[in-house]
Amino acid sequence: MTQDELKALVGQAALAYVVPGQWVGVGTGSTVNHFITALAGMKGQIAGAVSSSVASTQRLRAVGLAVREAHEVDSLPVYIDGADEIDDQGCMIKGGGAALTREKIVADLAARFICIADASKRVAVLGAFALPVEVIELAVPQLQRRFAAIGGRAVLRVGVLTDNGHPILDVHGLQIGNPLALETEINQWPGVVTVGLFARHRASVCLLGTPQGVQTITY
Ligand code: 5RP
C-alpha cells in the first residue's frame, strides 16, 4: 500500500470516533483531507465541524459540512488530526502544514485527541522531523540563539506565513526525550506564539495505518 492509501485507511477509520449529533474538531493536512472526504458521508448525522485552518474550512465547506471556528464552541467531544511524528506516549510533533496554533486551540477544546497517521509517523524519540514553531517576526534572531543554546538549528520557513500572519521556525537537530518539559520551556520564551510539540495535548488514541490494516493504540 502507498503512504496515501494508508492515510485514506485511517481517515475512514476515524469516523468511528465521531459522535453523532455533535460538532467534531477537524485538523489540517493530507491525512485529514481523507478524513474530511469520509466525514462528508456523515452529513446530517453530525452538527458539523470546528476547523483548525483556512484550508480545512474550505474543504469542509466544499463537501457541504457546516463549519464553526474555535471561538464559537465551548467544548468538543473529539478532535481528529494528523501528526508529523508520534511517540510511544502519544506525544506529537505537529505543524508541518503550518496550522499548529489553531490546531492546538481546537485540540484544547476537545475531551479526546484522535491522531490519524500512517506508520512512518511513529517514532521512539521525537525530533528527526524538524520541530515547527510559530513566532513573532521580530523575535526570530533571538529565538534562533535560544534554540542554538539547546542544540537546535532554527531555520526560517521561506515564503510561508501562517493563517495568523506569523512566520515559522523549523528546528533541526533536537532529540526530544522529555516532550512535556521542552514544550513547557519553549512556551516561556518571548516571541513564541506556539510550539509544535503536543505533549500537554497529546493523543488519547492513535489510529496507525499499517500494511496489515489499522492499528489502534490507546495511551
Ligand atoms: C499541519 C499538521 C499535520 O497534521 C501534519 O503536518 C501531518 O500532515 P499530513 O497528514 O499531511 O502528513 O500538523 O499543521
PDB file of N, CA and C and ligand atoms in Angstrom, residues 7 28-31 81-84 94-100 103 121, ligand 1:
ATOM      1  N   LYS A   7      -3.029   6.641   4.602  1.00  0.00           N
ATOM      2  CA  LYS A   7      -3.689   7.834   5.152  1.00  0.00           C
ATOM      3  C   LYS A   7      -5.203   7.749   4.938  1.00  0.00           C
ATOM      4  N   THR A  28      -5.714  19.505  10.175  1.00  0.00           N
ATOM      5  CA  THR A  28      -5.257  20.013   8.876  1.00  0.00           C
ATOM      6  C   THR A  28      -4.201  19.051   8.313  1.00  0.00           C
ATOM      7  N   GLY A  29      -4.212  18.901   6.985  1.00  0.00           N
ATOM      8  CA  GLY A  29      -3.154  18.113   6.344  1.00  0.00           C
ATOM      9  C   GLY A  29      -3.716  17.068   5.403  1.00  0.00           C
ATOM     10  N   SER A  30      -2.813  16.331   4.781  1.00  0.00           N
ATOM     11  CA  SER A  30      -3.236  15.371   3.752  1.00  0.00           C
ATOM     12  C   SER A  30      -4.002  14.186   4.356  1.00  0.00           C
ATOM     13  N   THR A  31      -3.664  13.770   5.579  1.00  0.00           N
ATOM     14  CA  THR A  31      -4.402  12.677   6.220  1.00  0.00           C
ATOM     15  C   THR A  31      -5.807  13.153   6.592  1.00  0.00           C
ATOM     16  N   ASP A  81      -6.959  14.658  14.075  1.00  0.00           N
ATOM     17  CA  ASP A  81      -5.899  15.348  13.332  1.00  0.00           C
ATOM     18  C   ASP A  81      -4.738  14.389  13.073  1.00  0.00           C
ATOM     19  N   GLY A  82      -3.910  14.760  12.125  1.00  0.00           N
ATOM     20  CA  GLY A  82      -2.699  14.007  11.818  1.00  0.00           C
ATOM     21  C   GLY A  82      -1.540  14.456  12.691  1.00  0.00           C
ATOM     22  N   ALA A  83      -0.351  13.952  12.362  1.00  0.00           N
ATOM     23  CA  ALA A  83       0.871  14.335  13.087  1.00  0.00           C
ATOM     24  C   ALA A  83       2.060  14.144  12.169  1.00  0.00           C
ATOM     25  N   ASP A  84       3.131  14.861  12.472  1.00  0.00           N
ATOM     26  CA  ASP A  84       4.381  14.648  11.736  1.00  0.00           C
ATOM     27  C   ASP A  84       5.204  13.542  12.394  1.00  0.00           C
ATOM     28  N   LYS A  94       3.822  18.453  15.525  1.00  0.00           N
ATOM     29  CA  LYS A  94       2.842  18.872  14.534  1.00  0.00           C
ATOM     30  C   LYS A  94       3.252  20.249  13.985  1.00  0.00           C
ATOM     31  N   GLY A  95       2.645  20.613  12.858  1.00  0.00           N
ATOM     32  CA  GLY A  95       2.914  21.936  12.294  1.00  0.00           C
ATOM     33  C   GLY A  95       3.615  21.895  10.953  1.00  0.00           C
ATOM     34  N   GLY A  96       3.820  20.676  10.438  1.00  0.00           N
ATOM     35  CA  GLY A  96       4.404  20.566   9.096  1.00  0.00           C
ATOM     36  C   GLY A  96       3.585  21.342   8.066  1.00  0.00           C
ATOM     37  N   GLY A  97       2.288  21.439   8.320  1.00  0.00           N
ATOM     38  CA  GLY A  97       1.399  22.185   7.419  1.00  0.00           C
ATOM     39  C   GLY A  97       1.138  23.604   7.896  1.00  0.00           C
ATOM     40  N   ALA A  98       1.885  24.049   8.900  1.00  0.00           N
ATOM     41  CA  ALA A  98       1.856  25.432   9.404  1.00  0.00           C
ATOM     42  C   ALA A  98       0.564  25.811  10.144  1.00  0.00           C
ATOM     43  N   ALA A  99      -0.234  24.801  10.525  1.00  0.00           N
ATOM     44  CA  ALA A  99      -1.522  25.103  11.163  1.00  0.00           C
ATOM     45  C   ALA A  99      -1.498  24.885  12.678  1.00  0.00           C
ATOM     46  N   LEU A 100      -0.289  24.778  13.247  1.00  0.00           N
ATOM     47  CA  LEU A 100      -0.153  24.311  14.634  1.00  0.00           C
ATOM     48  C   LEU A 100      -0.903  25.132  15.673  1.00  0.00           C
ATOM     49  N   GLU A 103      -4.574  24.447  15.461  1.00  0.00           N
ATOM     50  CA  GLU A 103      -4.743  23.031  15.829  1.00  0.00           C
ATOM     51  C   GLU A 103      -4.705  22.870  17.346  1.00  0.00           C
ATOM     52  N   LYS A 121       4.975   7.669  10.757  1.00  0.00           N
ATOM     53  CA  LYS A 121       4.997   8.783  11.716  1.00  0.00           C
ATOM     54  C   LYS A 121       5.345   8.324  13.135  1.00  0.00           C
TER      55      LYS A 121
HETATM   56  C1  5RP B   1      -0.431  20.524   9.995  1.00  0.00           C
HETATM   57  C2  5RP B   1      -0.122  19.310  10.776  1.00  0.00           C
HETATM   58  C3  5RP B   1      -0.397  17.981  10.156  1.00  0.00           C
HETATM   59  O1  5RP B   1      -1.222  17.252  10.989  1.00  0.00           O
HETATM   60  C4  5RP B   1       0.897  17.242   9.962  1.00  0.00           C
HETATM   61  O2  5RP B   1       1.793  18.068   9.232  1.00  0.00           O
HETATM   62  C5  5RP B   1       0.679  15.916   9.236  1.00  0.00           C
HETATM   63  O3  5RP B   1       0.322  16.176   7.926  1.00  0.00           O
HETATM   64  P1  5RP B   1      -0.029  15.033   6.876  1.00  0.00           P
HETATM   65  O4  5RP B   1      -1.297  14.408   7.317  1.00  0.00           O
HETATM   66  O5  5RP B   1      -0.148  15.799   5.570  1.00  0.00           O
HETATM   67  O6  5RP B   1       1.123  14.053   6.848  1.00  0.00           O
HETATM   68  O7  5RP B   1       0.331  19.358  11.888  1.00  0.00           O
HETATM   69  O8  5RP B   1      -0.020  21.691  10.657  1.00  0.00           O
END
